[in-house]
């Protein structure tokens, strides 16, 4: 059960191990030092442990993506430091897989070559490459399409391939920036279920950005609510549903009173902030 | 739509016809007045340049002249076909033979010169070329379509050489000089000043013209007049020839003074002009009216046969489709203007 | 009007061609236009046949075509390959771009005839100046196309490749290069058009062979039958070359526009 009595309190995620990912005073200002400087992210502290599924929600332009990009290594923070396992992040790396809102696949490569891109670039043994491609394409239901090209796939299939591509690299952390944002409602729900399965079975750490509170409450072990720009963290709310029994149907979970209550609580935070 | 349009169109046509008639009326008495004469010419070291520089052509023809510099006889032919050239001065005998064979509406009205030794084969002295057989495997350049080209091909044919024995390249005179300096070519068939430059730069003459002239490969530089111009304006044509006659007289009587004028007009030194002028056999106007050359009206001279022979050779070379009966070339020479100019 | 509109487009095309051919036949056979300006259809036919059977001034027709295609092939091939390589380097390295851009920008709009004489002085009168001329026509277009292709690579794909562990060289090989291929092909098609248009200028240099020279030489004596036959031939060759490139483009850059 979430601690619904203290909505504004910033609570630890409930995992006792030492923080795995840590944002320490991370702030980003675009065009720093110029008159056009725009503060995108206020100094932010955020730490969480291995195996967490952190969902970040907040209004458009609140700096969610900026925060994620500092962890991906695409964007150096203006101040502060991001570290993973105690090591400072200095650039992109294969231990941190990224799934974008637009699939960003390689259209000149087959589905299989897209999925196997990471292992191939890192020079893993061919047998391992083949095994991973086969495993992850089966996992996302694209094995029959392995010899096709991305442009022959639907939007949902492309996004599944992007996830398979990130996962075939077996990253320790998976960063996902509104990966289901462009999908229709039905596909989206199926994708949520599939991602949930993968996370449960592989136990990797996930940082997941979404506009959908519903999605965040269903998938996350913790929901981080951010304010409008320049973004800062308003609240961190633990969510229990991700760790509940695997065989519970998504529609049953989402219809439960607890789920609805938590969702309303998060929505209240977002709306409350926006009403100010 | 059409109901409205037809009367409008009729009115337009009626209006246009009226305008044309009105325009034609005042023009009729002015028919003797000569319009601006479009003359295609080469910048070259010839006495014609004296008459041009002194304004004698304008004076004698009593007309304004629009001077059009050309680079080849082919351009004069094309200009006459298109109606943009009335008179061509210095056109070679081979493009003229081609033009008469093709029915280009012009007449040969006078000669400038019998080219003779002025266009000749120049070879590298170091190559030790002494007989036709020594030409095998050599690279020769000439401006294609010119009288020199015609002579060179005649040389190859009369000596049993084919285009697989000798490489013949198409280069304008100034590029022949550059190619010679780079040693890209072994010889060239060309005129001065290019020829003179090759001779000064390790070249020697390989004489071909005397034998070729005998075998019917005579080449000459000529003056042609477009029928559509000459027929309504005979006086102007006679005037132009008179002007050339004056220039030729000056050259004959005072070559030094003439060379200075020619040099200035052609953009070379008086000395170079004088040297170049000496190479040509400028046939006096009266001599042109003899049986050896153009003949007189009704009694065509031997040059018509040269034109026909040239045309036959051009057919062999695929340059023109067909040659004509001798009568066509005889009719292509019109000496009435020349006769009046020397009278 | 309505039933006309219902006709398929190719009928309109064919009708247009028929109108032009009939007008041409009527104008030339009727004596309205001199055969120095335009050959009659039967003259064109016999002229074309004659070229095919007997060749022209020292070379068979196939020989002229072959030499022209060899020049176009070498000039275009070398120019496009080196231009593309240069463009890729310019796209990747701002320093190389700064070094090469002024020369490329200078060369690109320059009419090839402008430096024709220099090429003869530098490279003589053999095949070299002809191929260099065509090479210089192809080079800048291909370089600019390749550079723009590199610059227009999707940043998201580069970031994706980076987070999958690709090195700089791997990103170039697997992301930048294939991504630029589309624009490289567009550049190649532009460049073959320019090279082809430059062919006549190239064959003006001390010519005695090639289909472009054939047209020029026949024009000297107003042999309109050879000229028109040569023009038809050069047009068909040009269309064929372009189609060949389109075919290659569709096969190689199969993902483009999808």
mmCIF file with all atom_site columns, N, CA and C in Angstrom, chain B residues 11 24 35 42 78 102 158 216 239-240 275 306 320:
data_model
loop_
_atom_site.group_PDB
_atom_site.id
_atom_site.type_symbol
_atom_site.label_atom_id
_atom_site.label_alt_id
_atom_site.label_comp_id
_atom_site.label_asym_id
_atom_site.label_entity_id
_atom_site.label_seq_id
_atom_site.pdbx_PDB_ins_code
_atom_site.Cartn_x
_atom_site.Cartn_y
_atom_site.Cartn_z
_atom_site.occupancy
_atom_site.B_iso_or_equiv
_atom_site.pdbx_formal_charge
_atom_site.auth_seq_id
_atom_site.auth_comp_id
_atom_site.auth_asym_id
_atom_site.auth_atom_id
_atom_site.pdbx_PDB_model_num
ATOM 1  N N  . UNK B 1 11  ? -10.468 41.236 -87.884  1.00 0.00 ? 11  UNK B N  1
ATOM 2  C CA . UNK B 1 11  ? -10.050 42.641 -87.783  1.00 0.00 ? 11  UNK B CA 1
ATOM 3  C C  . UNK B 1 11  ? -8.544  42.738 -87.660  1.00 0.00 ? 11  UNK B C  1
ATOM 4  N N  . UNK B 1 24  ? 4.844   49.265 -96.644  1.00 0.00 ? 24  UNK B N  1
ATOM 5  C CA . UNK B 1 24  ? 5.511   48.939 -97.906  1.00 0.00 ? 24  UNK B CA 1
ATOM 6  C C  . UNK B 1 24  ? 5.544   50.152 -98.831  1.00 0.00 ? 24  UNK B C  1
ATOM 7  N N  . UNK B 1 35  ? 20.264  48.792 -97.176  1.00 0.00 ? 35  UNK B N  1
ATOM 8  C CA . UNK B 1 35  ? 20.217  48.625 -95.718  1.00 0.00 ? 35  UNK B CA 1
ATOM 9  C C  . UNK B 1 35  ? 21.627  48.311 -95.202  1.00 0.00 ? 35  UNK B C  1
ATOM 10 N N  . UNK B 1 42  ? 36.967  37.289 -91.315  1.00 0.00 ? 42  UNK B N  1
ATOM 11 C CA . UNK B 1 42  ? 37.976  36.746 -90.395  1.00 0.00 ? 42  UNK B CA 1
ATOM 12 C C  . UNK B 1 42  ? 38.947  37.868 -90.045  1.00 0.00 ? 42  UNK B C  1
ATOM 13 N N  . UNK B 1 78  ? 26.420  28.958 -92.331  1.00 0.00 ? 78  UNK B N  1
ATOM 14 C CA . UNK B 1 78  ? 25.248  28.937 -91.449  1.00 0.00 ? 78  UNK B CA 1
ATOM 15 C C  . UNK B 1 78  ? 24.608  30.313 -91.390  1.00 0.00 ? 78  UNK B C  1
ATOM 16 N N  . UNK B 1 102 ? 25.144  22.146 -101.414 1.00 0.00 ? 102 UNK B N  1
ATOM 17 C CA . UNK B 1 102 ? 23.966  22.002 -100.560 1.00 0.00 ? 102 UNK B CA 1
ATOM 18 C C  . UNK B 1 102 ? 22.865  22.988 -100.938 1.00 0.00 ? 102 UNK B C  1
ATOM 19 N N  . UNK B 1 158 ? 46.087  10.907 -101.709 1.00 0.00 ? 158 UNK B N  1
ATOM 20 C CA . UNK B 1 158 ? 46.926  10.744 -102.899 1.00 0.00 ? 158 UNK B CA 1
ATOM 21 C C  . UNK B 1 158 ? 48.173  9.923  -102.594 1.00 0.00 ? 158 UNK B C  1
ATOM 22 N N  . UNK B 1 216 ? 44.393  18.634 -108.433 1.00 0.00 ? 216 UNK B N  1
ATOM 23 C CA . UNK B 1 216 ? 43.031  19.127 -108.274 1.00 0.00 ? 216 UNK B CA 1
ATOM 24 C C  . UNK B 1 216 ? 42.680  19.532 -106.852 1.00 0.00 ? 216 UNK B C  1
ATOM 25 N N  . UNK B 1 239 ? 30.357  48.081 -105.256 1.00 0.00 ? 239 UNK B N  1
ATOM 26 C CA . UNK B 1 239 ? 31.117  49.008 -104.412 1.00 0.00 ? 239 UNK B CA 1
ATOM 27 C C  . UNK B 1 239 ? 32.063  48.285 -103.469 1.00 0.00 ? 239 UNK B C  1
ATOM 28 N N  . UNK B 1 240 ? 31.580  47.201 -102.870 1.00 0.00 ? 240 UNK B N  1
ATOM 29 C CA . UNK B 1 240 ? 32.432  46.446 -101.950 1.00 0.00 ? 240 UNK B CA 1
ATOM 30 C C  . UNK B 1 240 ? 33.656  45.907 -102.679 1.00 0.00 ? 240 UNK B C  1
ATOM 31 N N  . UNK B 1 275 ? 55.263  39.547 -93.396  1.00 0.00 ? 275 UNK B N  1
ATOM 32 C CA . UNK B 1 275 ? 55.665  38.162 -93.655  1.00 0.00 ? 275 UNK B CA 1
ATOM 33 C C  . UNK B 1 275 ? 54.467  37.300 -94.055  1.00 0.00 ? 275 UNK B C  1
ATOM 34 N N  . UNK B 1 306 ? 37.402  23.112 -110.060 1.00 0.00 ? 306 UNK B N  1
ATOM 35 C CA . UNK B 1 306 ? 38.040  22.919 -108.752 1.00 0.00 ? 306 UNK B CA 1
ATOM 36 C C  . UNK B 1 306 ? 36.983  22.757 -107.662 1.00 0.00 ? 306 UNK B C  1
ATOM 37 N N  . UNK B 1 320 ? 29.547  16.213 -96.870  1.00 0.00 ? 320 UNK B N  1
ATOM 38 C CA . UNK B 1 320 ? 28.277  16.617 -97.489  1.00 0.00 ? 320 UNK B CA 1
ATOM 39 C C  . UNK B 1 320 ? 27.637  15.395 -98.139  1.00 0.00 ? 320 UNK B C  1
#
